[in-house]
XYZ file of C-alpha atoms in Angstrom:
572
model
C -17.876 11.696 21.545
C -21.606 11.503 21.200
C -23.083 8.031 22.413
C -24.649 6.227 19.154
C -28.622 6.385 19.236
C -29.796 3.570 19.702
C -30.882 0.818 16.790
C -34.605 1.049 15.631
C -35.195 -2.027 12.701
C -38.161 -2.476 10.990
C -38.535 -5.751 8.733
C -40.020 -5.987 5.624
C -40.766 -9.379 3.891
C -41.318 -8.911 0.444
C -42.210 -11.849 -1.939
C -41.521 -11.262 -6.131
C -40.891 -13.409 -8.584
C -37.665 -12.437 -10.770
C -37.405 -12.238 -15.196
C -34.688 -12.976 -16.621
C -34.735 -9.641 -18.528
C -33.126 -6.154 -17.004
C -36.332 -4.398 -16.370
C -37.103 -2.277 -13.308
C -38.356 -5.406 -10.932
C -41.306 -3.611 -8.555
C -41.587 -4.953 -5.485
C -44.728 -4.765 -3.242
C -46.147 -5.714 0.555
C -48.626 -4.979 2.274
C -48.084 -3.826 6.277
C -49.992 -2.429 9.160
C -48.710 1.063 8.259
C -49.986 0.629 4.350
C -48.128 -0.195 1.369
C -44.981 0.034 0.450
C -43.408 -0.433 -2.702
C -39.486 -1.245 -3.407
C -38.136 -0.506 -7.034
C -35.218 -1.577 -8.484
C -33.201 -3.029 -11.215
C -30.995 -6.024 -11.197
C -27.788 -5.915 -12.488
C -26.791 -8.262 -15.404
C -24.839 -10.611 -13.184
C -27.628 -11.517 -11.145
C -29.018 -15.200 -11.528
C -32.606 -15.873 -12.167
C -33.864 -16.826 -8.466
C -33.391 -14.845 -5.146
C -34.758 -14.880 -2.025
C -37.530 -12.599 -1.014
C -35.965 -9.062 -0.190
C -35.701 -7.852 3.246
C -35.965 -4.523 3.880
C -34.530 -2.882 7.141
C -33.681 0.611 8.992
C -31.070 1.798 11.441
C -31.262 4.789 12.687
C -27.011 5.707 12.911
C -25.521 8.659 14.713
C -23.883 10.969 12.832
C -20.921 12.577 14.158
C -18.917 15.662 12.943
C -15.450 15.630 13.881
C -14.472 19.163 11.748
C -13.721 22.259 12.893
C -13.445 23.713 9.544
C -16.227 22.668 7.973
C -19.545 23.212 10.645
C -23.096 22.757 10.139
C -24.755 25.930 12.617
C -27.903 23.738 13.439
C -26.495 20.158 13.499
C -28.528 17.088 12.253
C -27.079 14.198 14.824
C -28.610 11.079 13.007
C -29.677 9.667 9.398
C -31.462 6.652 8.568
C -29.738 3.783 6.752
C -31.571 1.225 4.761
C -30.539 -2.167 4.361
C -31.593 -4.587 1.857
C -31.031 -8.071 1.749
C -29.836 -8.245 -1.812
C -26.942 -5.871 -0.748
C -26.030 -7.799 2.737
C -24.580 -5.522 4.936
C -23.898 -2.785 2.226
C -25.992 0.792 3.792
C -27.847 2.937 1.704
C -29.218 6.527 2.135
C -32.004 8.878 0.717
C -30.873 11.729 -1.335
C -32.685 14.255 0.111
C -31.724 13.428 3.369
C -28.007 13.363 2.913
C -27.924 16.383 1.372
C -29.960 17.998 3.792
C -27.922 16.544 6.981
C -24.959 17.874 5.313
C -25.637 21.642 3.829
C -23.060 24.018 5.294
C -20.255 21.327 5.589
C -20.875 21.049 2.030
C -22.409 24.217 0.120
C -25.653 25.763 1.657
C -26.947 26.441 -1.531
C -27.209 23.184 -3.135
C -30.505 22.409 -4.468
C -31.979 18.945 -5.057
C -34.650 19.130 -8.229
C -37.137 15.517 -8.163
C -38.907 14.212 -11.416
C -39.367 11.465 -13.048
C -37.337 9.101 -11.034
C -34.658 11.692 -11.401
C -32.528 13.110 -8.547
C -30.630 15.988 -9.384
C -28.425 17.797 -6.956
C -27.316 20.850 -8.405
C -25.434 24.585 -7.800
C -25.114 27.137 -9.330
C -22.416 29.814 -9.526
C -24.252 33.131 -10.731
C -21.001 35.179 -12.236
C -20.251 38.779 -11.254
C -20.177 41.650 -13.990
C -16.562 42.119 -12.927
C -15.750 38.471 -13.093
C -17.437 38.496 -16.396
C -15.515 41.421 -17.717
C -12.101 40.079 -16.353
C -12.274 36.692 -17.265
C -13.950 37.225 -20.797
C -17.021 35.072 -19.859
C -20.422 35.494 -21.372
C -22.434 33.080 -19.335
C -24.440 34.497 -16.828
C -23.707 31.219 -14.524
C -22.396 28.248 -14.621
C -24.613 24.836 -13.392
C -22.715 22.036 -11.635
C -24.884 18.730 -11.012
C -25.017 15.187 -10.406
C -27.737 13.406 -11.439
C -29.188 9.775 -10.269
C -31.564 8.627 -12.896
C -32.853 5.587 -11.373
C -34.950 4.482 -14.604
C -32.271 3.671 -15.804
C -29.462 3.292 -13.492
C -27.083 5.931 -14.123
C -25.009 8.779 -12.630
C -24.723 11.725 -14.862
C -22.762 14.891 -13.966
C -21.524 17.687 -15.517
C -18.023 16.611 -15.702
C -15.787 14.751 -13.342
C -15.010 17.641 -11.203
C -19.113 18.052 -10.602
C -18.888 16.913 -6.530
C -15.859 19.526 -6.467
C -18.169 22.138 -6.414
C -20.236 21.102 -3.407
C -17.923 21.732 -1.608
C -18.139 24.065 1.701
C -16.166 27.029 3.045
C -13.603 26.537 5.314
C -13.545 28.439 8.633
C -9.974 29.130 7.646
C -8.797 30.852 4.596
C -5.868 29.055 3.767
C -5.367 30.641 0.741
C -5.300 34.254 2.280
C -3.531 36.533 -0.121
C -3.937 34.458 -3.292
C -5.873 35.631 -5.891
C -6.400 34.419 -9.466
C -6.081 36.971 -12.315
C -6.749 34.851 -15.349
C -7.193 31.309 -16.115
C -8.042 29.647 -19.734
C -10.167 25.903 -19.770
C -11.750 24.129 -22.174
C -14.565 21.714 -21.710
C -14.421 18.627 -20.106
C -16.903 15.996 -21.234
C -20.036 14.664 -19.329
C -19.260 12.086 -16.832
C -22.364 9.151 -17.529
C -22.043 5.619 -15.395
C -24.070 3.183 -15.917
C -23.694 1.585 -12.200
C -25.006 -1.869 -13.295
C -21.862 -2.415 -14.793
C -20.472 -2.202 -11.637
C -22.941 -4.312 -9.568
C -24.318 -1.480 -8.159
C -28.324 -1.085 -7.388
C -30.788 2.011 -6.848
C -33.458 1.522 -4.472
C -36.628 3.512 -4.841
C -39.080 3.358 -1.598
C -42.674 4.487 -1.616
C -44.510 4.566 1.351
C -47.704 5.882 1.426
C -47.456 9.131 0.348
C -43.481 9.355 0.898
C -41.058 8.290 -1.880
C -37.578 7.786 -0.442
C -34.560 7.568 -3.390
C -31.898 5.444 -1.648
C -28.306 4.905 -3.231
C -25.646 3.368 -1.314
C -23.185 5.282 0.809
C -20.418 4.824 -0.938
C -21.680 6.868 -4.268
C -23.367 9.217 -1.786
C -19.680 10.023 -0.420
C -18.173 9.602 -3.795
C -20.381 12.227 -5.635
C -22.138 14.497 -2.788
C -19.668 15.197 0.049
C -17.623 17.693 -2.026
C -14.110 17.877 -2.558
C -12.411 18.232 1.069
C -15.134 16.238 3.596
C -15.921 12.385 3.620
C -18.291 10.065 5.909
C -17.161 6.945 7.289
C -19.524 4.519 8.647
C -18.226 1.914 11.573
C -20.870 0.690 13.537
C -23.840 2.544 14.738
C -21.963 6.046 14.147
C -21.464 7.868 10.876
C -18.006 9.769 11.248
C -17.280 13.108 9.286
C -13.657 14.091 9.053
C -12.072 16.614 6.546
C -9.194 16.321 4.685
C -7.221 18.123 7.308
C -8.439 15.226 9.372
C -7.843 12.254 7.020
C -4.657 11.060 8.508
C -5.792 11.282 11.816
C -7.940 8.091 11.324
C -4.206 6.179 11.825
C -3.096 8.007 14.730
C -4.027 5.752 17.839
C -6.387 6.459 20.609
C -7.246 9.653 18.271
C -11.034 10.654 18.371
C -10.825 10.039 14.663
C -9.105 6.497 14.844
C -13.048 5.654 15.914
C -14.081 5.382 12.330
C -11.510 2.597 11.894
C -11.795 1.074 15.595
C -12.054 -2.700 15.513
C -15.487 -3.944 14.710
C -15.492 -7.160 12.308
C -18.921 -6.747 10.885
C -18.005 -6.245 7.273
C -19.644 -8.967 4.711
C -18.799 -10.511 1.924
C -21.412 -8.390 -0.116
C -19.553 -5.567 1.303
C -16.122 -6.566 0.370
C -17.347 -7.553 -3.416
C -19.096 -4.180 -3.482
C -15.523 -2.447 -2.273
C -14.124 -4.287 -5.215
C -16.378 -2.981 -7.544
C -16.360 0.529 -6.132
C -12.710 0.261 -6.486
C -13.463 -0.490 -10.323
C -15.791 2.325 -10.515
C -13.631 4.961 -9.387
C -9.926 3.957 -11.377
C -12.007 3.769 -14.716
C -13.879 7.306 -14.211
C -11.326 9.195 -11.792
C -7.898 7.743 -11.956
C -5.610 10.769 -13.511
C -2.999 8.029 -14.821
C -5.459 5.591 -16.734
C -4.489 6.292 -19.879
C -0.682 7.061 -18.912
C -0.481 3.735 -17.459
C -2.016 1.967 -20.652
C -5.061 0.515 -18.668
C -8.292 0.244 -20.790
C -10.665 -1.297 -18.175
C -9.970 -1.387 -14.142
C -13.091 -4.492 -14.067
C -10.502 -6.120 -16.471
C -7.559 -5.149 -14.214
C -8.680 -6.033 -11.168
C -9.219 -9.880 -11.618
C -5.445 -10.508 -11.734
C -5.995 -9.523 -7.871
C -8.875 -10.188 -6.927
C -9.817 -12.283 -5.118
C -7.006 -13.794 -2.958
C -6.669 -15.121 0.714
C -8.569 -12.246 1.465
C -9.409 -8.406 0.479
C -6.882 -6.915 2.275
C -4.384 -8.899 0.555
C -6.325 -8.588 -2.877
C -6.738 -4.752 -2.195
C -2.725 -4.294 -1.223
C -1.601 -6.181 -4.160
C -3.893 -4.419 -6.686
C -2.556 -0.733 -5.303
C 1.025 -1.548 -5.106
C 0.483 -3.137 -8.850
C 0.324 0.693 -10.187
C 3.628 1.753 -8.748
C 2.014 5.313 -7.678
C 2.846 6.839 -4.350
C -0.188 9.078 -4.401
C -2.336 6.265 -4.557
C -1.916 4.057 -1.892
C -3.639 2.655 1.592
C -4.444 5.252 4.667
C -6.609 2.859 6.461
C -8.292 -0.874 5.899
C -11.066 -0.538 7.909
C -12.680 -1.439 11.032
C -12.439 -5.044 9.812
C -9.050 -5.351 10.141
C -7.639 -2.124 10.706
C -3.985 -3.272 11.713
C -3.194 -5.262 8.576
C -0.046 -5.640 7.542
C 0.793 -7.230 4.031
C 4.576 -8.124 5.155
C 5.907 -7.506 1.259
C 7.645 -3.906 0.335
C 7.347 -3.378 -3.311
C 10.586 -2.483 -5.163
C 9.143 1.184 -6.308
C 9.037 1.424 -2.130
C 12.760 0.089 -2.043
C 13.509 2.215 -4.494
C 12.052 5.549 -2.866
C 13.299 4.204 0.684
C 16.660 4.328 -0.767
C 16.799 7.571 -1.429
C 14.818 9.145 1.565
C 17.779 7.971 3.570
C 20.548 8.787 1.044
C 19.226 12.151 1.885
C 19.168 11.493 5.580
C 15.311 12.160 5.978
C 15.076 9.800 8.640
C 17.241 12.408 10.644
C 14.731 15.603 10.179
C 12.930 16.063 13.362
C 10.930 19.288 12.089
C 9.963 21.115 8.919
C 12.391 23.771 8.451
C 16.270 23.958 9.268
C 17.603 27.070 8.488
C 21.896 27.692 8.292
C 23.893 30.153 6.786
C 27.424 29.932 5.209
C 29.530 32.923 3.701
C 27.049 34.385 1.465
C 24.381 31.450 1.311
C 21.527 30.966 2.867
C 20.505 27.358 3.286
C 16.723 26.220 4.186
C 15.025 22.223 4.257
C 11.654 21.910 3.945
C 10.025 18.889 4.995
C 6.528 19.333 3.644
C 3.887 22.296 2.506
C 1.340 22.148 5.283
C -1.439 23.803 5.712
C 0.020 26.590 7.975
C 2.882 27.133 5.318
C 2.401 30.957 5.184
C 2.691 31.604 8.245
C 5.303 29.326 9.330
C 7.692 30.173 6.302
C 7.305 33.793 6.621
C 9.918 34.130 9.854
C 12.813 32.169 8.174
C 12.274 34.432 5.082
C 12.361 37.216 6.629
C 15.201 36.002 8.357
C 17.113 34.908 5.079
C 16.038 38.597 3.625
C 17.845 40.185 6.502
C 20.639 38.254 5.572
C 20.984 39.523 2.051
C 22.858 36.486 0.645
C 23.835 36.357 -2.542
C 22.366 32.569 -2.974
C 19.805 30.605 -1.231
C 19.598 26.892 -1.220
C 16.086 25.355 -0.568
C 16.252 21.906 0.027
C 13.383 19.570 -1.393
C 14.908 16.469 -1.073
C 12.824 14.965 1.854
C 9.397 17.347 0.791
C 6.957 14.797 -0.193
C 4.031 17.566 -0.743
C 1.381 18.296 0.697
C -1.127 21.699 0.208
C -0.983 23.512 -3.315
C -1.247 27.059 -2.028
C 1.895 26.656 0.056
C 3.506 26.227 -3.543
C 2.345 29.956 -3.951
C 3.561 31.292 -0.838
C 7.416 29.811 -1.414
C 7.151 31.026 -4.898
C 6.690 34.179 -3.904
C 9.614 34.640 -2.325
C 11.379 34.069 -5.502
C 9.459 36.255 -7.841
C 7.008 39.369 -7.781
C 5.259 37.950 -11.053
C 2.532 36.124 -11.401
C 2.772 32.507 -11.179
C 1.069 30.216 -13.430
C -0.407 26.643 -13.176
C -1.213 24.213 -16.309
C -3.239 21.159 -15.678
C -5.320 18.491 -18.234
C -8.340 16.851 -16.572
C -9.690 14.130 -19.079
C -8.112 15.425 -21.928
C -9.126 19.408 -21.089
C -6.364 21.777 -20.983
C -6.688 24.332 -18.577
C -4.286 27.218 -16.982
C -4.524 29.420 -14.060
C -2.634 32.233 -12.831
C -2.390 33.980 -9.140
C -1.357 36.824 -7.831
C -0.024 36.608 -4.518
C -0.256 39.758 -1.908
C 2.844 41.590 -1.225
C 6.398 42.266 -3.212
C 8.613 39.248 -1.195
C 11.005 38.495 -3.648
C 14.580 38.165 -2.180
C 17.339 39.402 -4.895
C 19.504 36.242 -4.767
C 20.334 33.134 -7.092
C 18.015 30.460 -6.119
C 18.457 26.672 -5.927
C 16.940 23.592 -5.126
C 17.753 20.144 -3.902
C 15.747 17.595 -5.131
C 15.981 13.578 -4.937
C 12.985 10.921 -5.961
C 11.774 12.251 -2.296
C 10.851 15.329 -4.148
C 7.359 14.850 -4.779
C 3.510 16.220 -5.755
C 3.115 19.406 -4.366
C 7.417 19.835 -4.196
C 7.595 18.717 -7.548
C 5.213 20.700 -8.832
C 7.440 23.538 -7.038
C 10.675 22.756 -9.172
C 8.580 22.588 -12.314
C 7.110 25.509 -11.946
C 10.409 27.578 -11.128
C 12.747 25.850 -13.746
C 9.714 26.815 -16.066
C 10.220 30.578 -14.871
C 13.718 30.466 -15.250
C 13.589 31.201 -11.208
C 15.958 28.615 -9.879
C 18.549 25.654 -10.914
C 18.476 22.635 -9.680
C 20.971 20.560 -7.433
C 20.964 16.290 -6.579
C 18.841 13.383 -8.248
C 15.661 13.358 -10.565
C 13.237 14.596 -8.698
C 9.841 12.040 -7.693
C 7.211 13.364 -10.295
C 3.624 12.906 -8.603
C 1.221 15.224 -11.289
C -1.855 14.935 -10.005
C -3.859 15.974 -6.971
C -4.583 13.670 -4.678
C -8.606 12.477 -4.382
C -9.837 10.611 -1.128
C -11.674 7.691 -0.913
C -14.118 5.560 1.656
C -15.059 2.150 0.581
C -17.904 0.188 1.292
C -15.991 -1.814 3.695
C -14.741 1.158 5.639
C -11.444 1.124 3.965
C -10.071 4.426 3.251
C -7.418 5.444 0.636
C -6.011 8.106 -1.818
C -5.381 7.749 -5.143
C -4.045 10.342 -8.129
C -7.072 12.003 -9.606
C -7.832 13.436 -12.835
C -6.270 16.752 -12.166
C -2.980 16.416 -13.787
C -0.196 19.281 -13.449
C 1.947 19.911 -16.358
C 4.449 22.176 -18.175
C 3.002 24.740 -20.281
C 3.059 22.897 -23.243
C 0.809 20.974 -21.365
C 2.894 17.356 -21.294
C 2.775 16.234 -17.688
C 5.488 16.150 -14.643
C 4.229 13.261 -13.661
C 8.121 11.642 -14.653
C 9.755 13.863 -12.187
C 12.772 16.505 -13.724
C 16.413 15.861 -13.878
C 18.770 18.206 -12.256
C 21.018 20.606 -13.421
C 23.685 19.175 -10.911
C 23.469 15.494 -10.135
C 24.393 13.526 -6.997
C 23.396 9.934 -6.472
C 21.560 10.155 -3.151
C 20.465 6.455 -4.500
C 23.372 4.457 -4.133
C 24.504 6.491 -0.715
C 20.925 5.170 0.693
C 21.180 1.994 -0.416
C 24.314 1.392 1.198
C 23.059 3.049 4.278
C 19.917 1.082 4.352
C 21.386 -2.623 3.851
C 24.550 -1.915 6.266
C 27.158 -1.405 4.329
C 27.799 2.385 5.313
C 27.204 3.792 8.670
C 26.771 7.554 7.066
C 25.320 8.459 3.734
C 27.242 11.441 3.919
C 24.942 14.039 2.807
C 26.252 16.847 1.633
C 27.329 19.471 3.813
C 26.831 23.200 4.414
C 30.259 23.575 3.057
C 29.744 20.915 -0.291
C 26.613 22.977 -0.859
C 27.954 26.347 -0.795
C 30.993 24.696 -3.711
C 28.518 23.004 -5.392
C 26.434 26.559 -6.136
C 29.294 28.251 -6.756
C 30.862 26.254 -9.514
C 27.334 26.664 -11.071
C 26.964 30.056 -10.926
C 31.184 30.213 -12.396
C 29.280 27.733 -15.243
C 27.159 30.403 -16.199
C 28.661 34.156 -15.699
C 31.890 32.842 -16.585
């Protein structure tokens, strides 16, 4: 790993005197180098007196641990700008962000100044075939997020704006998949007004230069695109993608450096995680409204604050109940914390991941065959799913059984397009998604390359283990009439999963806006009964508080009489 540059600081003591109104306060001292001038605006909260601001720069290494997403000329180091008002908390220009990352994130975004404006924008110019094939009759389409410092907000076209920064991968994981229609309709405009989150703009002229500085947090929030994120511990900006995400927990990892031990976080920085935390549930939590929550600032204060913000911030994610959303790491503060209390919705899924002997599954696929069934667990849709899948397929093809058993009960989900690739071996049509994002419906459908579907009667296993991406599966193939389902309701999980870094360093998912339903769109989000039940609940439970040595899952032969009392159900 790169050594981190080395610390240059500059000081600047700036005197002011502060209103008690919300105006733009302007700030202004005189230096060797000339004059420099510091605007902001203070946010409601903030009392009448301060200290004089300090002003200060680090230069910080920046480090790009991808291999998918790769910047040809590499930009090692950005600036950082403290200010005393924000203790701690690191803020960035614009222009320079952007700029160190363009081809990790799109290499044609464009950043448009004026007026104390900063837009960053792209724009998709359609094709005439896309045009003619999708029934469009734009000529482009303009995604942009805009930091109007005036008057201290974040505009963007919709919540999915920062989606469409994002870069190409060096790998096309979604080889073979191609999307023949889709229908949307409009999302609104996404407008924050940050100072009712705490949350200050910096403007800094010098000389001729004007610098627009915004802390890191929004700049990873609403600039990094969809599938790369910065994490800053010490004097090194990391960059990991999401293929990389998980990483950060795996010890002695070259990742696990931007969570390493390094107790410099402040107490600015730890209110300012809160009120990120704020920010992002009220704009980009996909279960607000499902959940009955009006106002996450309201919300949090039940939890915050406590003995300290890892406590707060554990007891404030386990409050929602929502295994998509949910710690990865707590930062270089304290990255080893351990609450010590399992909520019952953990309990609850625990129970079942052993009723269905998960604990026992040292790889992704096991493949058996009995009589004329072909029987297939799958742990989880990696990345790699296509390729990986494809030899047990073809090996279940060869077989020509007359059913196949896929077993979902320990598949917790993972990547969409590996829903695809399965599905295709159970159909030659195309395959349809529905999703609402903020009230929008939308639809898409894909084509996937090559005629794989295996003549055979198709079933799943599912439990409450069954989840996001594997849920999504079953819903999608009970909608299709492609397969029926065998064991307990499945897990639910509707929405993708969205990544976040807080201002501490903490780093955790949560269920975005994106939120997959049936067709009529009403969501999966509540899981789907099965067509034959079995109570891998109580088995686990007895497993997992001693009272069974076994929790007899079902075997090879219970499958294979299970299907086939289904199948006499319906012919006969």
């Amino acid at each position: 790993m790169k050594k981190a540059i080395g610390v240059m600081m500059m000081a600047l003591l700036v005197f002011l005197a502060i209103g008690c109104d919300n105006s733009p306060t302007t700030i202004v001292t005189t230096e060797s180098t000339g004059t420099t001038t510091i605007t902001t605006t203070l946010p409601p909260t903030t009392t009448t007196t301060r200290e004089p601001v300090v002003h200060t720069t680090e230069l910080i290494s920046f480090v790009n641990y991808s291999e998918e997403f790769i910047k040809t000329e590499p930009i090692d180091d950005i600036t950082f700008h403290y200010f005393s008002w924000k203790n701690g908390i690191p803020y960035v220009d614009i222009t320079e962000f952007v700029t160190m990352l363009l081809e990790i994130i799109d290499p044609n975004i464009q950043i448009t100044i004026e007026e104390d404006t900063v837009k960053v924008w792209y724009e998709y110019f359609y094709t005439e075939d896309e045009k003619l094939e999708y029934g469009i009759d734009e000529d482009s389409f303009l995604a942009y997020v805009l930091f109007d410092f005036a008057n201290n907000r974040i505009e963007a076209t919709n919540v999915e704006a920062s989606d469409y920064f994002t870069g190409e991968s060096e790998t096309d994981y979604s080889e073979g998949i191609e999307m023949v229609s889709y229908t949307e309709e409009e999302m609104p405009l996404l407008d924050i007004d940050i100072l009712e989150y705490d949350f200050m703009f910096f403007k800094l002229e010098e000389g001729e230069e004007v610098k627009y500085t915004i802390p890191l947090s929004l700049a990873g929030l609403f600039l990094t695109g969809a599938n790369y994120y910065v994490v800053h511990n010490g004097s090194v900006l990391h960059g990991l993608d999401i293929f990389q995400i998980y990483d950060v927990t795996v010890p002695d990892s070259p990742e696990s450096a931007a969570v390493a031990l390094n107790q410099d976080v402040t107490e600015e920085q730890e209110e300012e995680s809160r009120k990120f935390l704020e920010l992002c549930f009220d704009h980009f939590y996909g279960l607000k409204e499902y959940k009955g929550i009006e106002s996450f600032s309201e919300y949090t204060e039940t939890y915050f604050p406590s003995d300290s913000f890892e406590k707060s911030f554990t007891n404030f994610v386990d409050s929602l109940e929502d295994l998509h959303t949910g710690v990865l790491s707590y930062g270089h503060n304290n990255p080893g914390y351990y609450h010590g209390v399992t909520p019952q919705y953990i309990y609850n899924y625990s129970y079942e991941y052993y009723g269905c002997e998960c604990h026992k599954n040292p790889s992704n696929f096991k493949l058996s065959f009995y009589k004329d069934m072909a029987y297939l667990r799958i742990t989880e849709f990696t990345a790699d799913l296509k390729d990986s899948l494809a030899p047990k397929m073809a090996e279940i093809a060869a077989a020509n059984p007359e059913y196949v058993v896929i077993d979902l009960a320990c598949n917790g989900g993972g990547f969409v397009h590996g829903v695809l690739y399965l599905l295709n071996y159970l159909t030659n049509e195309d395959i349809p998604f529905y999703y609402m994002n903020v009230g929008a419906r939308s639809s898409e459908t894909y084509e996937i390359d090559g005629d794989m579907a295996i003549d055979a009667e198709f079933f799943f296993v599912t439990s409450r283990v069954t989840y996001s991406a594997a849920n999504l599966t079953v819903s999608i193939a009970k909608e299709m009439d492609l397969a029926r389902t065998i064991g307990s309701k499945s897990g639910g999980g509707a929405c993708y999963v969205k990544y976040l870094v807080l201002p501490n360093g903490a780093i955790m998912q949560m269920s975005s806006n994106t939120n997959i339903t049936f067709s009529d769109y009403e969501t999966v989000e509540a899981g789907l009964d099965s067509d034959y039940m079995i109570n891998f609940y109580s088995a686990g439970r007895a497993y997992y508080e001693g009272y069974s040595d076994d929790p007899d899952y079902p075997s090879l032969i219970e499958f294979y009489t299970i299907v086939k009392s289904m199948d006499e159900e319906v012919t006969g």
